Amino acid sequence: MKLYTYFRSSAAYRVRIALNLKGLDYDAVPVHLTRTGGEHLQEGYLGVNPAALVPALAENGRVLTQSMAIIEYLDETHPEPALLPGTAVDRARIRAIAQAIACDIHPINNLRVLQYLARELGASEEQKNTWYRHWVELGLTAVEAMLAGDARTGAFCHGDTPTLADCCLVPQVFNARRFKCRMDAFPVLSRIAERCEDIEAFRLAAPGNQPDAE
């Protein structure tokens, strides 16, 4: 397996966690998103992923894109440990938590959105960071309510083993801390993120432990 990745990419971070939880070996291929105008926009990487986004996972001559699709592929092809365990209702809850992060929060705070705010709309650094914090805190408020109000929340987002939801939660919490969001408003998800960060699979996937970390 070959993972095209960037150390700070939330989406790539999710996939790294999943690969580590599955115990799968892979070669990391760094794609720098800001150097030389962005390596993801250059012809070489566009041939891998025309969407010019990371991550991409290459295996057996095929290239998979979109972090959520990649993780579900890994869960189907390497079922243990299951990242989508339980009944259909359980799996729907896990997906709902994961998608509240990956679909509602992350897209409007992605690097290309923040760059557009600065370059095209003239937003200052503080205005850009205010934008970021607003949408993250709004989204995490919903995630906190989903977790705090459900007896199925355990040591992790769903039960007592990590799932797809935790793969999404930890990278979002990392970025929320980085942009100085008010994390004291989210005690349940903060507790879960801290529990995850004690696990080697999550720790090894962290941005600071990547070969392209800066």
XYZ file of N, CA and C in Angstrom, residues 5-212:
624
model
N -0.046 11.505 1.274
C -0.459 12.099 2.531
C 0.217 13.444 2.735
N -0.309 14.213 3.657
C 0.302 15.462 4.119
C 0.142 15.478 5.619
N 1.192 15.823 6.325
C 1.197 15.586 7.771
C 0.067 16.296 8.506
N -0.366 17.479 8.035
C -1.419 18.210 8.734
C -2.811 17.979 8.151
N -2.928 17.232 7.097
C -4.244 16.989 6.500
C -5.108 16.150 7.433
N -6.270 16.689 7.797
C -7.187 15.929 8.656
C -7.630 14.641 7.987
N -7.920 14.735 6.686
C -8.405 13.560 5.962
C -7.343 12.474 5.900
N -6.100 12.861 5.633
C -5.017 11.883 5.609
C -4.762 11.311 7.004
N -4.881 12.154 8.003
C -4.712 11.747 9.400
C -5.716 10.639 9.737
N -6.967 10.792 9.302
C -7.988 9.761 9.539
C -7.545 8.415 8.982
N -7.066 8.440 7.758
C -6.687 7.193 7.097
C -5.469 6.579 7.767
N -4.521 7.414 8.179
C -3.352 6.884 8.888
C -3.780 6.160 10.161
N -4.729 6.745 10.894
C -5.234 6.088 12.109
C -5.840 4.731 11.758
N -6.681 4.709 10.740
C -7.347 3.458 10.358
C -6.334 2.396 9.954
N -5.356 2.766 9.157
C -4.317 1.813 8.745
C -3.584 1.264 9.964
N -3.274 2.134 10.911
C -2.564 1.690 12.114
C -3.434 0.788 12.982
N -4.717 1.139 13.125
C -5.610 0.284 13.915
C -5.732 -1.100 13.299
N -5.686 -1.156 11.974
C -5.764 -2.439 11.267
C -4.423 -3.180 11.255
N -3.360 -2.503 11.674
C -2.041 -3.128 11.658
C -1.489 -3.316 10.259
N -1.838 -2.420 9.338
C -1.432 -2.548 7.943
C -0.192 -1.701 7.655
N 0.758 -2.292 6.982
C 1.959 -1.570 6.576
C 1.679 -0.781 5.307
N 2.261 0.407 5.226
C 2.107 1.217 4.028
C 3.303 2.136 3.880
N 3.541 2.555 2.665
C 4.577 3.541 2.385
C 3.924 4.914 2.286
N 4.430 5.863 3.061
C 3.901 7.228 3.026
C 4.598 8.008 1.919
N 3.802 8.634 1.071
C 4.318 9.493 0.004
C 3.843 10.911 0.306
N 4.717 11.757 0.861
C 4.283 13.104 1.224
C 3.946 13.951 -0.004
N 2.843 14.671 0.096
C 2.420 15.626 -0.927
C 2.245 16.959 -0.203
N 3.193 17.868 -0.384
C 3.176 19.121 0.365
C 2.126 20.057 -0.219
N 1.245 20.544 0.630
C 0.110 21.331 0.149
C 0.400 22.822 0.020
N 1.554 23.285 0.504
C 1.857 24.717 0.400
C 3.180 25.000 -0.298
N 4.078 24.068 -0.303
C 5.385 24.293 -0.930
C 5.258 24.381 -2.457
N 6.017 25.288 -3.054
C 6.052 25.475 -4.520
C 4.651 25.573 -5.124
N 3.799 26.312 -4.441
C 2.449 26.492 -4.948
C 1.513 25.340 -4.692
N 2.008 24.312 -4.023
C 1.187 23.146 -3.711
C 1.482 21.978 -4.633
N 2.133 20.950 -4.076
C 2.484 19.783 -4.898
C 1.243 19.021 -5.367
N 0.136 19.195 -4.660
C -1.105 18.513 -5.055
C -1.682 19.084 -6.348
N -1.228 20.268 -6.735
C -1.722 20.903 -7.955
C -0.827 20.652 -9.158
N 0.258 19.935 -8.938
C 1.201 19.676 -10.015
C 0.798 18.428 -10.798
N 1.272 18.368 -12.032
C 0.825 17.331 -12.960
C 1.038 15.927 -12.409
N 2.151 15.720 -11.724
C 2.437 14.383 -11.225
C 1.369 13.865 -10.285
N 0.923 14.722 -9.352
C -0.091 14.255 -8.410
C -1.485 14.275 -9.024
N -1.740 15.197 -9.927
C -3.057 15.223 -10.581
C -3.312 13.934 -11.353
N -2.223 13.282 -11.778
C -2.375 11.988 -12.432
C -2.807 10.904 -11.466
N -2.533 11.112 -10.185
C -2.958 10.170 -9.142
C -4.382 10.481 -8.715
N -4.642 11.748 -8.425
C -5.973 12.171 -7.978
C -6.338 13.485 -8.666
N -7.169 13.447 -9.687
C -7.539 14.661 -10.416
C -8.223 15.712 -9.553
N -8.757 15.318 -8.398
C -9.391 16.279 -7.500
C -8.374 17.134 -6.762
N -7.102 16.762 -6.857
C -6.011 17.515 -6.220
C -6.180 17.587 -4.702
N -6.607 16.478 -4.124
C -6.785 16.396 -2.680
C -6.024 15.191 -2.140
N -5.633 15.282 -0.875
C -5.099 14.113 -0.169
C -6.138 13.700 0.872
N -6.151 12.392 1.190
C -5.223 11.353 0.791
C -5.671 10.645 -0.482
N -4.751 9.829 -0.977
C -5.069 8.824 -1.988
C -4.331 7.563 -1.573
N -4.965 6.425 -1.760
C -4.363 5.145 -1.387
C -4.214 4.299 -2.631
N -2.974 3.925 -2.933
C -2.691 3.083 -4.093
C -2.396 1.667 -3.625
N -3.075 0.708 -4.270
C -2.871 -0.699 -3.928
C -3.229 -1.554 -5.138
N -2.327 -2.446 -5.501
C -2.577 -3.395 -6.588
C -2.998 -2.709 -7.885
N -2.336 -1.593 -8.172
C -2.608 -0.899 -9.422
C -3.856 -0.037 -9.414
N -4.547 0.043 -8.277
C -5.744 0.870 -8.166
C -5.477 2.029 -7.220
N -6.140 3.135 -7.472
C -6.022 4.297 -6.596
C -7.392 4.611 -6.014
N -7.454 4.680 -4.699
C -8.683 5.038 -4.000
C -8.548 6.450 -3.450
N -9.628 7.217 -3.513
C -9.626 8.570 -2.986
C -10.792 8.747 -2.022
N -10.793 9.887 -1.353
C -11.790 10.244 -0.332
C -11.580 9.402 0.933
N -11.233 10.090 2.009
C -10.834 9.390 3.235
C -11.913 8.439 3.759
N -13.165 8.849 3.714
C -14.220 7.992 4.252
C -14.385 6.730 3.416
N -14.298 6.889 2.101
C -14.385 5.721 1.220
C -13.196 4.789 1.434
N -12.015 5.371 1.617
C -10.815 4.565 1.847
C -10.951 3.769 3.138
N -11.402 4.421 4.207
C -11.518 3.730 5.495
C -12.555 2.615 5.426
N -13.672 2.867 4.760
C -14.671 1.792 4.639
C -14.138 0.655 3.767
N -13.345 0.971 2.755
C -12.691 -0.076 1.950
C -11.778 -0.918 2.835
N -10.984 -0.252 3.661
C -10.089 -0.986 4.559
C -10.882 -1.865 5.528
N -12.025 -1.363 5.980
C -12.827 -2.132 6.925
C -13.453 -3.355 6.262
N -13.769 -3.238 4.982
C -14.358 -4.370 4.262
C -13.308 -5.407 3.871
N -12.110 -4.939 3.533
C -11.068 -5.865 3.066
C -10.222 -6.409 4.212
N -10.221 -5.732 5.344
C -9.486 -6.175 6.537
C -10.429 -6.002 7.731
N -11.341 -6.937 7.926
C -12.467 -6.738 8.854
C -12.115 -6.577 10.320
N -10.928 -7.012 10.734
C -10.591 -6.944 12.159
C -9.411 -6.008 12.405
N -9.525 -5.165 13.420
C -10.713 -4.889 14.225
C -11.710 -4.047 13.433
N -12.976 -4.269 13.657
C -14.021 -3.591 12.898
C -14.119 -2.128 13.306
N -14.125 -1.255 12.302
C -14.311 0.173 12.557
C -15.771 0.582 12.421
N -16.576 -0.332 11.910
C -18.028 -0.135 11.824
C -18.700 -1.382 12.399
N -18.617 -1.565 13.705
C -19.152 -2.778 14.330
C -20.631 -2.656 14.668
N -21.203 -3.793 15.089
C -22.544 -3.791 15.650
C -23.649 -3.936 14.624
N -24.825 -3.519 15.028
C -26.020 -3.627 14.194
C -26.056 -2.505 13.162
N -27.030 -2.577 12.284
C -27.195 -1.517 11.287
C -27.427 -0.174 11.962
N -28.168 -0.174 13.050
C -28.417 1.067 13.785
C -27.129 1.596 14.402
N -26.321 0.692 14.969
C -25.027 1.090 15.525
C -24.142 1.722 14.445
N -24.079 1.069 13.312
C -23.222 1.569 12.233
C -23.716 2.914 11.712
N -25.029 3.095 11.689
C -25.579 4.383 11.265
C -25.168 5.486 12.238
N -25.175 5.175 13.537
C -24.752 6.177 14.520
C -23.285 6.520 14.348
N -22.455 5.502 14.170
C -21.025 5.740 13.989
C -20.780 6.612 12.756
N -21.473 6.286 11.664
C -21.326 7.093 10.444
C -21.823 8.514 10.660
N -22.902 8.682 11.415
C -23.452 10.015 11.656
C -22.459 10.895 12.402
N -21.822 10.341 13.422
C -20.809 11.100 14.166
C -19.637 11.445 13.252
N -19.180 10.441 12.506
C -18.047 10.656 11.605
C -18.366 11.702 10.547
N -19.561 11.627 9.987
C -19.919 12.550 8.912
C -20.237 13.945 9.438
N -20.670 14.060 10.682
C -20.841 15.387 11.273
C -19.514 16.138 11.271
N -18.430 15.401 11.372
C -17.096 15.998 11.340
C -16.592 16.121 9.901
N -16.608 15.001 9.191
C -15.987 14.967 7.860
C -16.780 15.727 6.810
N -18.096 15.827 6.983
C -18.944 16.475 5.968
C -19.425 17.855 6.384
N -19.660 18.070 7.684
C -20.212 19.352 8.136
C -19.133 20.340 8.576
N -18.120 19.867 9.289
C -17.101 20.772 9.842
C -15.921 20.954 8.884
N -15.334 19.847 8.492
C -14.053 19.901 7.786
C -14.076 20.633 6.445
N -15.063 20.412 5.572
C -14.975 21.013 4.234
C -14.886 22.532 4.219
N -15.588 23.220 5.128
C -15.551 24.685 5.084
C -14.365 25.262 5.849
N -13.529 24.393 6.400
C -12.295 24.840 7.054
C -11.062 24.199 6.433
N -11.240 23.600 5.262
C -10.131 22.976 4.559
C -9.124 24.050 4.146
N -7.890 23.635 3.902
C -6.826 24.577 3.548
C -7.201 25.420 2.342
N -7.795 24.812 1.322
C -8.102 25.580 0.118
C -9.168 26.630 0.376
N -10.083 26.363 1.314
C -11.088 27.366 1.684
C -10.428 28.523 2.427
N -9.554 28.195 3.376
C -8.861 29.242 4.126
C -7.979 30.083 3.209
N -7.331 29.439 2.240
C -6.509 30.180 1.281
C -7.366 31.103 0.425
N -8.544 30.643 0.046
C -9.440 31.470 -0.764
C -9.895 32.696 0.028
N -10.212 32.499 1.298
C -10.620 33.628 2.133
C -9.543 34.700 2.165
N -8.278 34.268 2.267
C -7.178 35.229 2.359
C -6.829 35.832 1.001
N -6.658 34.995 -0.004
C -6.154 35.467 -1.290
C -7.210 36.186 -2.122
N -8.410 35.646 -2.151
C -9.439 36.196 -3.030
C -10.360 37.199 -2.337
N -10.618 37.004 -1.058
C -11.549 37.872 -0.347
C -10.847 38.847 0.593
N -9.516 38.709 0.691
C -8.740 39.664 1.475
C -8.903 39.545 2.971
N -9.318 38.391 3.455
C -9.479 38.211 4.897
C -8.118 38.263 5.586
N -8.076 38.931 6.723
C -6.851 38.968 7.510
C -6.645 37.632 8.211
N -5.480 37.464 8.802
C -5.201 36.234 9.542
C -6.210 36.042 10.666
N -6.520 37.124 11.376
C -7.470 37.022 12.479
C -8.879 36.732 11.973
N -9.275 37.354 10.872
C -10.593 37.068 10.306
C -10.697 35.615 9.855
N -9.638 35.132 9.248
C -9.615 33.736 8.804
C -9.720 32.790 10.006
N -8.990 33.077 11.063
C -9.034 32.223 12.241
C -10.376 32.305 12.953
N -10.997 33.478 12.921
C -12.332 33.631 13.503
C -13.344 32.780 12.736
N -13.247 32.799 11.412
C -14.078 31.934 10.560
C -13.896 30.481 10.976
N -12.649 30.074 11.078
C -12.336 28.686 11.412
C -12.979 28.296 12.747
N -12.725 29.112 13.761
C -13.229 28.770 15.099
C -14.759 28.743 15.135
N -15.394 29.660 14.434
C -16.863 29.692 14.436
C -17.443 28.367 13.959
N -16.977 27.895 12.800
C -17.563 26.688 12.215
C -17.166 25.427 12.971
N -15.938 25.395 13.478
C -15.518 24.229 14.257
C -16.309 24.150 15.558
N -16.415 25.265 16.256
C -17.135 25.244 17.533
C -18.619 24.936 17.336
N -19.208 25.458 16.262
C -20.601 25.139 15.966
C -20.770 23.641 15.718
N -19.881 23.074 14.899
C -19.960 21.649 14.588
C -19.679 20.769 15.779
N -18.675 21.134 16.567
C -18.341 20.311 17.734
C -19.422 20.387 18.810
N -20.164 21.481 18.846
C -21.299 21.556 19.769
C -22.308 20.457 19.451
N -22.544 20.249 18.168
C -23.472 19.186 17.765
C -22.898 17.809 18.087
N -21.614 17.601 17.824
C -20.984 16.309 18.113
C -21.003 16.032 19.606
N -20.709 17.047 20.409
C -20.744 16.882 21.868
C -22.125 16.425 22.320
N -23.170 17.018 21.766
C -24.535 16.639 22.141
C -24.845 15.210 21.713
N -24.356 14.821 20.542
C -24.566 13.448 20.072
C -23.916 12.446 21.009
N -22.751 12.790 21.527
C -22.015 11.875 22.398
C -22.556 11.899 23.827
N -22.780 13.093 24.361
C -23.186 13.222 25.763
C -24.596 12.695 26.004
N -25.434 12.729 24.986
C -26.819 12.359 25.176
C -27.158 10.932 24.814
N -26.156 10.068 24.672
C -26.418 8.707 24.207
C -25.660 7.702 25.072
N -26.375 6.736 25.604
C -25.772 5.725 26.479
C -24.783 4.838 25.741
N -24.813 4.833 24.420
C -23.873 4.008 23.654
C -22.469 4.605 23.605
N -22.333 5.858 24.012
C -21.006 6.451 24.137
C -20.294 5.793 25.309
N -19.088 5.325 25.057
C -18.314 4.669 26.102
C -16.957 5.315 26.271
N -15.937 4.497 26.357
C -14.582 5.036 26.405
C -14.265 5.774 25.109
N -14.956 5.347 24.044
C -14.781 5.965 22.726
C -16.137 6.477 22.240
N -16.189 6.965 21.027
C -17.436 7.571 20.533
C -18.606 6.597 20.548
N -18.306 5.325 20.279
C -19.362 4.311 20.279
C -18.796 3.063 20.950
N -19.138 2.893 22.189
C -18.652 1.723 22.909
C -17.238 1.890 23.420
N -16.591 0.758 23.627
C -15.280 0.754 24.283
C -14.149 0.319 23.373
N -14.358 0.403 22.076
C -13.272 0.194 21.116
C -13.344 1.308 20.064
N -12.217 1.702 19.489
C -12.225 2.782 18.498
C -12.989 2.382 17.243
N -13.671 3.357 16.664
C -14.424 3.140 15.443
C -14.089 4.238 14.434
N -14.775 4.192 13.306
C -14.642 5.229 12.292
C -14.851 6.617 12.891
N -15.785 6.732 13.841
C -16.060 8.031 14.457
C -14.831 8.593 15.149
N -14.073 7.740 15.838
C -12.867 8.194 16.534
C -11.766 8.561 15.550
N -11.717 7.844 14.423
C -10.744 8.181 13.382
C -10.961 9.601 12.870
N -12.207 10.047 12.870
C -12.528 11.407 12.427
C -12.396 12.425 13.553
N -12.762 12.018 14.753
C -12.764 12.957 15.875
C -11.370 13.470 16.213
N -10.407 12.579 16.319
C -9.080 12.970 16.796
C -8.412 14.012 15.895
N -8.408 13.855 14.570
C -7.817 14.910 13.735
C -8.535 16.249 13.871
N -9.863 16.218 14.014
C -10.590 17.483 14.160
C -10.255 18.164 15.482
N -10.099 17.391 16.537
C -9.717 17.960 17.831
C -8.302 18.521 17.748
N -7.404 17.825 17.060
C -6.041 18.340 16.885
C -6.072 19.727 16.265
N -6.850 19.880 15.202
C -6.920 21.175 14.528
C -7.657 22.214 15.364
N -8.673 21.797 16.095
C -9.381 22.733 16.958
C -8.445 23.311 18.020
N -7.619 22.475 18.585
C -6.637 22.962 19.559
C -5.639 23.899 18.887
N -5.212 23.530 17.701
C -4.217 24.334 16.977
C -4.728 25.748 16.708
N -6.026 25.870 16.426
C -6.612 27.176 16.150
C -7.262 27.804 17.381
N -6.954 27.199 18.554
C -7.372 27.769 19.834
C -8.893 27.878 19.986
N -9.585 26.826 19.590
C -11.018 26.748 19.849
C -11.254 26.513 21.343
N -12.453 26.798 21.787
C -12.784 26.706 23.218
C -13.122 25.255 23.571
N -12.101 24.466 23.809
C -12.295 23.036 24.012
C -12.945 22.702 25.350
N -12.919 23.656 26.314
C -13.566 23.373 27.591
C -15.076 23.250 27.454
N -15.608 23.669 26.306
C -17.051 23.531 26.060
C -17.421 22.116 25.627
N -16.414 21.262 25.429
C -16.666 19.932 24.880
C -15.995 18.860 25.738
N -16.470 18.665 26.964
C -15.778 17.741 27.869
C -15.825 16.286 27.428
N -16.930 15.840 26.851
C -17.037 14.428 26.482
C -16.129 14.115 25.300
N -16.198 14.892 24.250
C -15.361 14.582 23.090
C -13.888 14.818 23.407
N -13.597 15.773 24.289
C -12.205 15.978 24.697
C -11.680 14.770 25.452
N -12.518 14.214 26.326
C -12.111 13.011 27.067
C -11.833 11.858 26.116
N -12.708 11.687 25.134
C -12.532 10.593 24.180
C -11.263 10.798 23.352
N -11.027 12.023 22.899
C -9.830 12.301 22.098
C -8.569 12.012 22.903
N -8.569 12.399 24.174
C -7.402 12.145 25.021
C -7.197 10.646 25.225
N -8.268 9.907 25.358
C -8.166 8.446 25.490
C -7.567 7.848 24.223
N -8.026 8.318 23.081
C -7.490 7.824 21.808
C -6.007 8.121 21.684
N -5.613 9.297 22.089
C -4.223 9.725 21.920
C -3.250 8.929 22.769
N -3.771 8.170 23.724
C -2.928 7.271 24.518
C -2.648 5.954 23.804
N -3.350 5.714 22.701
C -3.217 4.457 21.964
C -2.173 4.629 20.864
N -1.318 3.639 20.721
C -0.191 3.747 19.793
C -0.638 4.029 18.363
N -1.714 3.396 17.918
C -2.165 3.582 16.539
C -2.500 5.037 16.255
N -3.074 5.720 17.212
C -3.397 7.138 17.068
C -2.134 7.983 17.201
N -1.309 7.632 18.155
C -0.090 8.401 18.409
C 0.835 8.383 17.200
N 0.996 7.223 16.585
C 1.882 7.117 15.422
C 1.332 7.864 14.206
N 0.014 8.058 14.178
C -0.618 8.746 13.050
C -0.588 10.261 13.194
N -0.204 10.765 14.354
C -0.263 12.198 14.646
C 0.648 12.990 13.709
N 0.272 14.214 13.390
C 1.063 15.027 12.462
C 2.541 15.138 12.827
N 2.824 15.313 14.111
C 4.212 15.480 14.524
C 5.076 14.249 14.355
N 4.460 13.098 14.128
C 5.213 11.859 13.961
C 5.325 11.422 12.511
N 4.976 12.299 11.577
C 5.043 11.958 10.160
C 6.394 12.350 9.557
N 6.828 11.630 8.515
C 8.144 11.933 7.926
C 8.241 13.326 7.327
N 7.108 13.928 6.976
C 7.129 15.267 6.383
C 6.767 16.351 7.379
